[in-house]
Tab-separated table of C-alpha atoms in Angstrom:
chain	number	residue	atom	x	y	z
K	414	MET	CA	-80.477	1.864	-29.577
K	415	SER	CA	-78.292	3.889	-27.197
K	416	ASN	CA	-77.208	7.482	-27.773
K	417	ASP	CA	-73.937	6.387	-29.427
K	418	PHE	CA	-73.387	8.352	-32.645
K	419	LEU	CA	-72.317	5.478	-34.913
K	420	VAL	CA	-72.793	1.786	-34.114
K	421	PHE	CA	-71.793	-1.416	-35.907
K	422	ASP	CA	-73.876	-4.138	-34.255
K	423	GLN	CA	-72.605	-7.696	-34.878
K	424	VAL	CA	-71.850	-6.986	-38.537
K	425	THR	CA	-70.620	-9.783	-40.816
K	426	LYS	CA	-69.739	-9.609	-44.523
K	427	ARG	CA	-68.688	-12.540	-46.704
K	428	PHE	CA	-67.402	-12.725	-50.255
K	429	GLY	CA	-67.890	-16.353	-51.264
K	430	ALA	CA	-65.857	-18.493	-48.871
K	431	LEU	CA	-63.995	-15.437	-47.497
K	432	THR	CA	-65.329	-13.794	-44.341
K	433	ALA	CA	-64.074	-10.230	-44.753
K	434	VAL	CA	-65.774	-8.876	-41.612
K	435	ASP	CA	-66.539	-11.320	-38.816
K	436	ASN	CA	-69.246	-10.343	-36.303
K	437	VAL	CA	-67.816	-6.871	-35.617
K	438	SER	CA	-69.379	-4.582	-33.032
K	439	LEU	CA	-67.987	-1.108	-32.373
K	440	LYS	CA	-69.166	2.364	-31.393
K	441	VAL	CA	-67.878	5.732	-32.589
K	442	LYS	CA	-68.476	9.013	-30.770
K	443	ARG	CA	-69.820	12.184	-32.338
K	444	GLY	CA	-67.017	14.407	-33.669
K	445	GLU	CA	-64.371	11.727	-33.127
K	446	PHE	CA	-61.373	11.137	-35.393
K	447	PHE	CA	-61.587	7.338	-35.481
K	448	SER	CA	-59.184	5.096	-37.403
K	449	LEU	CA	-59.524	1.553	-38.720
K	450	LEU	CA	-55.968	0.249	-38.833
K	451	GLY	CA	-54.697	-3.069	-40.131
K	452	PRO	CA	-52.803	-4.897	-42.887
K	453	SER	CA	-54.087	-5.230	-46.445
K	454	GLY	CA	-57.047	-7.594	-46.701
K	455	CYS	CA	-57.961	-7.430	-43.005
K	456	GLY	CA	-61.514	-6.080	-43.579
K	457	LYS	CA	-61.101	-2.392	-42.739
K	458	THR	CA	-62.118	-1.080	-46.178
K	459	THR	CA	-65.105	-3.454	-46.222
K	460	LEU	CA	-66.272	-1.896	-42.945
K	461	LEU	CA	-65.924	1.537	-44.544
K	462	ARG	CA	-67.818	0.491	-47.685
K	463	MET	CA	-70.691	-0.914	-45.595
K	464	LEU	CA	-70.906	2.363	-43.719
K	465	GLY	CA	-70.924	4.265	-47.024
K	466	GLY	CA	-73.665	1.996	-48.391
K	467	PHE	CA	-71.518	0.453	-51.147
K	468	GLU	CA	-71.732	-3.014	-49.573
K	469	ARG	CA	-74.540	-4.574	-47.549
K	470	PRO	CA	-73.815	-6.727	-44.472
K	471	ASP	CA	-74.815	-10.381	-44.612
K	472	SER	CA	-75.878	-10.030	-40.990
K	473	GLY	CA	-75.909	-7.356	-38.303
K	474	ARG	CA	-77.029	-3.722	-38.437
K	475	ILE	CA	-75.450	-0.271	-38.743
K	476	TYR	CA	-76.924	2.699	-36.867
K	477	LEU	CA	-76.202	6.405	-37.303
K	478	GLU	CA	-77.583	8.762	-34.663
K	479	GLY	CA	-79.968	6.022	-33.589
K	480	ASN	CA	-81.312	5.415	-37.097
K	481	ASP	CA	-80.846	2.064	-38.843
K	482	ILE	CA	-79.063	2.896	-42.123
K	483	THR	CA	-78.178	-0.704	-43.102
K	484	ASP	CA	-80.537	-0.765	-46.104
K	485	ILE	CA	-80.404	2.915	-47.073
K	486	PRO	CA	-78.729	3.532	-50.476
K	487	PRO	CA	-75.496	5.565	-50.559
K	488	ASN	CA	-77.040	8.686	-52.086
K	489	GLN	CA	-79.546	8.921	-49.245
K	490	ARG	CA	-76.936	8.757	-46.467
K	491	ARG	CA	-75.220	11.861	-45.151
K	492	VAL	CA	-71.969	9.928	-45.326
K	493	HIS	CA	-69.312	11.008	-47.823
K	494	THR	CA	-66.074	9.315	-48.885
K	495	VAL	CA	-62.658	10.680	-49.853
K	496	PHE	CA	-60.787	8.152	-51.981
K	497	GLN	CA	-57.086	7.605	-52.517
K	498	ASN	CA	-57.313	8.663	-56.196
K	499	TYR	CA	-59.197	11.938	-55.416
K	500	ALA	CA	-61.920	11.250	-58.086
K	501	LEU	CA	-62.065	14.917	-59.122
K	502	PHE	CA	-63.841	15.886	-62.349
K	503	PRO	CA	-60.996	16.784	-64.745
K	504	THR	CA	-63.094	19.162	-66.896
K	505	MET	CA	-64.342	21.184	-63.908
K	506	THR	CA	-62.506	23.926	-62.043
K	507	VAL	CA	-61.693	23.596	-58.358
K	508	TRP	CA	-64.672	25.837	-57.544
K	509	ASP	CA	-67.091	23.769	-59.664
K	510	ASN	CA	-65.759	20.459	-58.297
K	511	ILE	CA	-66.524	21.614	-54.771
K	512	ALA	CA	-69.906	23.097	-55.731
K	513	PHE	CA	-71.046	19.989	-57.637
K	514	SER	CA	-73.059	18.274	-54.880
K	515	LEU	CA	-74.725	21.544	-53.843
K	516	LYS	CA	-75.790	22.250	-57.439
K	517	LEU	CA	-77.067	18.676	-57.751
K	518	ALA	CA	-79.174	19.251	-54.636
K	519	LYS	CA	-80.471	22.495	-56.197
K	520	ARG	CA	-79.331	24.647	-53.284
K	521	PRO	CA	-79.867	28.424	-53.711
K	522	LYS	CA	-77.128	30.164	-55.717
K	523	ASP	CA	-76.151	32.504	-52.856
K	524	GLU	CA	-75.851	29.575	-50.443
K	525	ILE	CA	-73.663	27.644	-52.899
K	526	GLU	CA	-71.352	30.622	-53.376
K	527	ASP	CA	-71.058	31.264	-49.640
K	528	ARG	CA	-70.358	27.626	-48.758
K	529	VAL	CA	-67.814	27.055	-51.517
K	530	ASP	CA	-65.986	30.316	-50.780
K	531	ASP	CA	-65.929	29.519	-47.048
K	532	ILE	CA	-64.476	26.060	-47.510
K	533	LEU	CA	-61.915	27.310	-50.041
K	534	ARG	CA	-60.697	29.747	-47.403
K	535	MET	CA	-60.570	26.937	-44.834
K	536	ILE	CA	-58.374	24.739	-47.058
K	537	GLN	CA	-56.365	27.820	-48.126
K	538	LEU	CA	-57.017	27.408	-51.855
K	539	SER	CA	-59.059	30.524	-52.635
K	540	ASP	CA	-56.373	31.635	-55.080
K	541	GLN	CA	-56.634	28.292	-56.937
K	542	ALA	CA	-60.439	28.343	-57.368
K	543	TRP	CA	-60.443	28.658	-61.178
K	544	LYS	CA	-57.692	26.170	-61.887
K	545	TYR	CA	-58.339	22.632	-63.151
K	546	PRO	CA	-57.226	19.443	-61.322
K	547	ASN	CA	-54.318	18.831	-63.721
K	548	GLN	CA	-52.896	22.223	-62.697
K	549	LEU	CA	-52.750	21.270	-58.986
K	550	SER	CA	-50.192	19.420	-56.867
K	551	GLY	CA	-51.077	16.117	-55.199
K	552	GLY	CA	-51.604	17.805	-51.850
K	553	GLN	CA	-53.853	20.470	-53.387
K	554	LYS	CA	-55.953	17.805	-55.141
K	555	GLN	CA	-56.357	15.997	-51.836
K	556	ARG	CA	-57.562	19.181	-50.122
K	557	VAL	CA	-60.071	19.795	-52.928
K	558	ALA	CA	-61.377	16.226	-52.584
K	559	ILE	CA	-61.834	16.731	-48.836
K	560	ALA	CA	-63.520	20.115	-49.369
K	561	ARG	CA	-65.939	18.623	-51.925
K	562	ALA	CA	-66.882	15.892	-49.455
K	563	LEU	CA	-67.397	18.380	-46.605
K	564	VAL	CA	-69.169	21.247	-48.373
K	565	ASP	CA	-72.700	19.898	-47.864
K	566	ARG	CA	-71.988	19.088	-44.218
K	567	PRO	CA	-72.259	15.298	-43.956
K	568	GLN	CA	-72.729	13.498	-40.658
K	569	VAL	CA	-69.629	11.371	-41.270
K	570	LEU	CA	-66.582	11.740	-43.521
K	571	LEU	CA	-64.941	8.490	-44.623
K	572	LEU	CA	-61.280	8.606	-45.681
K	573	ASP	CA	-60.005	5.493	-47.450
K	574	GLU	CA	-56.163	5.503	-47.507
K	575	PRO	CA	-56.365	9.206	-48.511
K	576	LEU	CA	-52.624	9.903	-48.317
K	577	ALA	CA	-51.280	6.730	-49.925
K	578	ALA	CA	-50.571	8.397	-53.298
K	579	LEU	CA	-48.499	11.225	-51.765
K	580	ASP	CA	-44.759	11.264	-51.131
K	581	LEU	CA	-43.438	11.087	-47.565
K	582	LYS	CA	-42.940	14.825	-46.929
K	583	LEU	CA	-46.327	15.704	-48.399
K	584	ARG	CA	-48.015	12.949	-46.362
K	585	GLN	CA	-46.516	14.384	-43.188
K	586	HIS	CA	-47.744	17.868	-44.127
K	587	MET	CA	-51.237	16.564	-44.985
K	588	LEU	CA	-51.481	14.815	-41.614
K	589	ILE	CA	-51.238	18.219	-39.933
K	590	GLU	CA	-53.753	19.719	-42.369
K	591	LEU	CA	-56.229	16.853	-41.906
K	592	ASP	CA	-56.072	17.252	-38.147
K	593	ALA	CA	-56.656	21.008	-38.464
K	594	ILE	CA	-59.602	20.520	-40.857
K	595	HIS	CA	-61.183	18.021	-38.467
K	596	ASP	CA	-60.828	20.465	-35.587
K	597	GLN	CA	-62.441	23.235	-37.631
K	598	VAL	CA	-65.460	21.324	-38.976
K	599	GLY	CA	-66.122	19.087	-35.941
K	600	ILE	CA	-67.506	16.269	-38.109
K	601	THR	CA	-66.902	12.602	-37.312
K	602	PHE	CA	-63.992	11.300	-39.405
K	603	ILE	CA	-63.532	7.560	-40.057
K	604	TYR	CA	-60.026	6.994	-41.392
K	605	VAL	CA	-58.837	3.742	-42.988
K	606	THR	CA	-55.098	3.073	-43.206
K	607	HIS	CA	-52.457	0.356	-43.016
K	608	ASP	CA	-49.931	2.972	-41.835
K	609	GLN	CA	-49.710	2.862	-38.036
K	610	GLY	CA	-47.811	6.176	-37.949
K	611	GLU	CA	-50.714	7.970	-39.644
K	612	ALA	CA	-53.273	6.425	-37.327
K	613	MET	CA	-51.247	7.168	-34.196
K	614	SER	CA	-50.724	10.798	-35.265
K	615	LEU	CA	-54.348	11.630	-36.076
K	616	SER	CA	-56.708	9.475	-34.086
K	617	ASP	CA	-58.712	9.982	-30.941
K	618	ARG	CA	-59.158	6.204	-30.927
K	619	ILE	CA	-57.991	3.341	-33.127
K	620	ALA	CA	-59.558	-0.017	-33.928
K	621	VAL	CA	-56.840	-2.488	-34.910
K	622	VAL	CA	-58.361	-4.945	-37.405
K	623	ASN	CA	-57.019	-8.422	-38.190
K	624	VAL	CA	-58.661	-11.138	-40.324
K	625	GLY	CA	-62.064	-9.487	-40.076
K	626	LYS	CA	-62.084	-8.936	-36.307
K	627	ILE	CA	-61.270	-6.049	-33.969
K	628	GLU	CA	-58.133	-7.055	-32.068
K	629	GLN	CA	-58.065	-3.919	-29.898
K	630	LEU	CA	-59.959	-0.629	-29.723
K	631	ASP	CA	-58.398	2.108	-27.625
K	632	VAL	CA	-56.562	5.428	-27.581
K	633	PRO	CA	-53.217	5.404	-29.457
K	634	ALA	CA	-51.016	5.489	-26.320
K	635	LYS	CA	-52.688	2.408	-24.817
K	636	ILE	CA	-52.536	0.471	-28.072
K	637	TYR	CA	-48.797	1.157	-28.262
K	638	GLU	CA	-47.875	0.778	-24.580
K	639	ALA	CA	-50.418	-1.878	-23.570
K	640	PRO	CA	-51.177	-4.055	-26.635
K	641	SER	CA	-53.876	-6.648	-26.066
K	642	SER	CA	-52.291	-9.327	-28.265
K	643	ARG	CA	-49.061	-10.393	-29.901
K	644	PHE	CA	-50.459	-9.248	-33.257
K	645	VAL	CA	-51.127	-5.706	-31.988
K	646	ALA	CA	-47.729	-5.490	-30.300
K	647	SER	CA	-45.928	-6.485	-33.503
K	648	PHE	CA	-48.112	-4.524	-35.942
K	649	ILE	CA	-47.945	-1.236	-34.032
K	650	GLY	CA	-44.275	-0.271	-34.191
K	651	ASP	CA	-41.312	-2.556	-33.505
K	652	THR	CA	-40.919	-4.780	-30.496
K	653	ASN	CA	-38.857	-7.623	-29.012
K	654	PHE	CA	-40.683	-10.761	-27.869
K	655	PHE	CA	-39.417	-12.969	-25.061
K	656	SER	CA	-41.451	-16.188	-24.888
K	657	GLY	CA	-41.310	-18.285	-21.767
K	658	GLU	CA	-42.903	-19.573	-18.586
K	659	ILE	CA	-43.563	-17.939	-15.228
K	660	GLU	CA	-40.969	-19.404	-12.870
K	661	SER	CA	-41.700	-17.462	-9.688
K	662	VAL	CA	-43.949	-14.657	-8.446
K	663	ASP	CA	-42.964	-12.046	-5.875
K	664	GLY	CA	-45.665	-9.466	-5.190
K	665	ASP	CA	-46.348	-7.426	-8.329
K	666	TYR	CA	-43.401	-8.911	-10.207
K	667	CYS	CA	-42.457	-12.287	-11.617
K	668	LEU	CA	-39.464	-14.076	-13.109
K	669	ILE	CA	-39.853	-15.515	-16.606
K	670	ARG	CA	-37.780	-18.476	-17.769
K	671	VAL	CA	-36.947	-18.043	-21.462
K	672	ASP	CA	-35.331	-20.798	-23.544
K	673	GLY	CA	-31.776	-19.897	-24.530
K	674	PHE	CA	-31.788	-16.754	-22.395
K	675	PRO	CA	-31.376	-15.790	-18.723
K	676	GLN	CA	-34.359	-15.142	-16.455
K	677	ILE	CA	-36.254	-11.882	-17.031
K	678	LYS	CA	-37.957	-9.892	-14.313
K	679	ALA	CA	-41.264	-8.338	-15.376
K	680	TYR	CA	-44.227	-6.485	-13.927
K	681	ASN	CA	-46.941	-9.124	-13.557
K	682	ASP	CA	-49.900	-6.977	-14.621
K	683	LYS	CA	-51.833	-10.064	-15.816
K	684	GLN	CA	-51.391	-11.718	-12.375
K	685	LEU	CA	-50.151	-14.903	-13.996
K	686	LYS	CA	-49.314	-17.968	-11.903
K	687	ILE	CA	-46.219	-20.149	-11.801
K	688	GLY	CA	-46.081	-22.446	-14.814
K	689	GLN	CA	-48.185	-20.260	-17.124
K	690	ARG	CA	-46.821	-19.410	-20.578
K	691	VAL	CA	-46.319	-15.778	-21.552
K	692	ASP	CA	-44.959	-13.571	-24.333
K	693	LEU	CA	-43.231	-10.459	-23.010
K	694	SER	CA	-43.097	-7.464	-25.384
K	695	VAL	CA	-40.298	-4.922	-24.840
K	696	ARG	CA	-40.142	-1.963	-27.231
K	697	PRO	CA	-36.671	-1.160	-28.683
K	698	GLU	CA	-36.637	2.358	-27.229
K	699	LYS	CA	-37.054	0.879	-23.723
K	700	ILE	CA	-33.828	-1.133	-24.078
K	701	ARG	CA	-30.488	0.553	-23.418
K	702	VAL	CA	-27.173	-0.565	-24.892
K	703	THR	CA	-23.971	0.480	-23.090
K	704	LEU	CA	-20.323	-0.527	-23.056
K	705	ALA	CA	-20.183	-0.492	-19.255
K	706	PRO	CA	-22.649	-2.277	-16.979
K	707	PRO	CA	-25.346	0.079	-15.618
K	708	GLN	CA	-25.205	1.360	-12.063
K	709	PRO	CA	-28.803	1.253	-10.801
K	710	GLU	CA	-29.898	3.332	-7.850
K	711	LYS	CA	-29.722	1.630	-4.487
K	712	GLY	CA	-32.575	-0.848	-4.139
K	713	ALA	CA	-33.504	-0.669	-7.818
K	714	SER	CA	-33.835	-3.851	-9.840
K	715	ILE	CA	-33.237	-3.960	-13.578
K	716	ASN	CA	-32.724	-6.608	-16.239
K	717	VAL	CA	-29.075	-6.627	-17.397
K	718	PHE	CA	-27.659	-9.020	-19.996
K	719	PRO	CA	-24.172	-9.192	-21.571
K	720	SER	CA	-24.474	-9.060	-25.343
K	721	LYS	CA	-22.570	-8.612	-28.588
K	722	VAL	CA	-23.352	-6.015	-31.262
K	723	GLY	CA	-24.390	-7.556	-34.578
K	724	ASP	CA	-25.751	-4.702	-36.702
K	725	ILE	CA	-25.904	-0.921	-36.388
K	726	VAL	CA	-28.060	1.419	-38.510
K	727	TYR	CA	-27.640	5.172	-38.067
K	728	GLN	CA	-30.874	7.009	-38.940
K	729	GLY	CA	-30.132	10.589	-37.959
K	730	VAL	CA	-32.523	11.112	-35.065
K	731	TYR	CA	-31.603	7.737	-33.589
K	732	THR	CA	-29.413	4.675	-34.069
K	733	LYS	CA	-30.767	1.130	-34.185
K	734	PHE	CA	-28.726	-1.665	-32.653
K	735	TRP	CA	-29.237	-5.402	-33.089
K	736	VAL	CA	-27.379	-7.366	-30.454
K	737	THR	CA	-27.061	-11.072	-29.736
K	738	SER	CA	-27.609	-12.195	-26.168
K	739	GLY	CA	-27.853	-15.895	-25.350
K	740	GLN	CA	-29.692	-17.409	-28.306
K	741	LEU	CA	-31.762	-14.285	-28.961
K	742	ARG	CA	-31.362	-11.288	-31.253
K	743	ILE	CA	-32.542	-8.071	-29.585
K	744	GLN	CA	-33.316	-4.697	-31.154
K	745	SER	CA	-32.561	-1.459	-29.318
K	746	LEU	CA	-33.135	2.141	-30.344
K	747	LYS	CA	-30.967	4.992	-29.070
K	748	PRO	CA	-32.200	8.585	-29.700
K	749	HIS	CA	-29.641	11.344	-30.246
K	750	SER	CA	-30.103	14.589	-28.359
K	751	ARG	CA	-26.498	15.737	-28.790
K	752	PHE	CA	-23.760	15.260	-31.356
K	753	LEU	CA	-20.509	13.523	-30.344
K	754	LEU	CA	-21.137	14.144	-26.651
K	755	ASP	CA	-22.232	10.646	-25.734
K	756	GLN	CA	-20.004	8.065	-24.155
K	757	GLU	CA	-17.481	6.218	-26.300
K	758	PRO	CA	-19.272	5.187	-29.534
K	759	ILE	CA	-20.481	1.602	-29.809
K	760	THR	CA	-19.326	-0.246	-32.913
K	761	TRP	CA	-19.947	-3.562	-34.640
K	762	ASN	CA	-18.867	-6.664	-32.704
K	763	ASP	CA	-18.457	-4.754	-29.397
K	764	GLU	CA	-19.124	-6.575	-26.158
K	765	VAL	CA	-21.948	-4.574	-24.532
K	766	PHE	CA	-24.731	-4.733	-21.957
K	767	VAL	CA	-28.432	-4.493	-22.778
K	768	TRP	CA	-30.739	-3.497	-19.949
K	769	TRP	CA	-34.249	-2.304	-19.124
K	770	HIS	CA	-36.525	-1.794	-16.139
K	771	PRO	CA	-38.993	-4.592	-15.289
K	772	ASP	CA	-41.874	-2.098	-15.716
K	773	ASP	CA	-40.890	-1.517	-19.350
K	774	GLY	CA	-42.019	-4.930	-20.580
K	775	TYR	CA	-45.671	-5.725	-21.324
K	776	MET	CA	-47.200	-9.204	-21.228
K	777	VAL	CA	-49.387	-10.463	-24.045
K	778	GLU	CA	-50.920	-13.886	-24.619
K	779	ALA	CA	-48.443	-16.697	-25.188
K	780	SER	CA	-47.809	-17.722	-28.781
K	781	PRO	CA	-49.108	-21.200	-29.691
């Protein structure tokens, strides 16, 4: 094998007639924070369980630091898992929960004390060491579960929806803490989630999983700005799709004919030819809504369409608009940097203009 730290090589796993993981190959770097992201039932947890040794692939191999671990039992792998439900021992103190694996391995007493005390300081729970799990908050329990998994220095830490049981504010706080813990310990983290916000916030790279296959594997910014498929574009954040046919090509740009809508100018990054079908993805924050038509700079070319406001949702940091233009319903997002200093407020049923730059759309494969 190559020097890649963790490798899934053509791995397939079936449960009866269901193919949960379908010939997946991927490589993870040493020390990386790597996320498996996808909807429920897509196969991401099955990939995690095969890496942990709790499931065996029907075909393909798994390598860790060049060693084939496919048939090695879970207790002989230096791969630990943090579960959504924490799985702490209720009759043990925080200190004893964290020390459990070291005691089981019969490590010297001084070493156990040093390691447990060090990791308690790292997760900032030294003052909670002699409490029991039922005396801790959800966030504290999660930190103890992570500390217990890290204390004997595994090669890989697996995190299976670790924040799903926490409320929104605590999840946001734990995202920051998880990132800080990863930076401190330098261990490879494999994070499973259906929450694209979590994955985008934490990950060095993300594998987007759908029906047992990897749809796209890349850094968060590229997955968001340059999705490889219609599924990725719609699963990662919100977007508007304009489905049509290439009508003309002029240099790096093209005109797309869309049913029930005017022509759209777009950057032709896929170098498509006249007559080819395409789905154009335009994120809501790229689309502006104004009462007056825009005044582009001399020589600039933008897409401008008269529209009518259907729905408005104020969400504090931004307002979402849904407007009707032609036969399409378009979503736009307007951030607020000032209060009551914008132009005349836009209200329901207003006649408006929606507009965006041709570079702000991204082409994905045409829908069937």
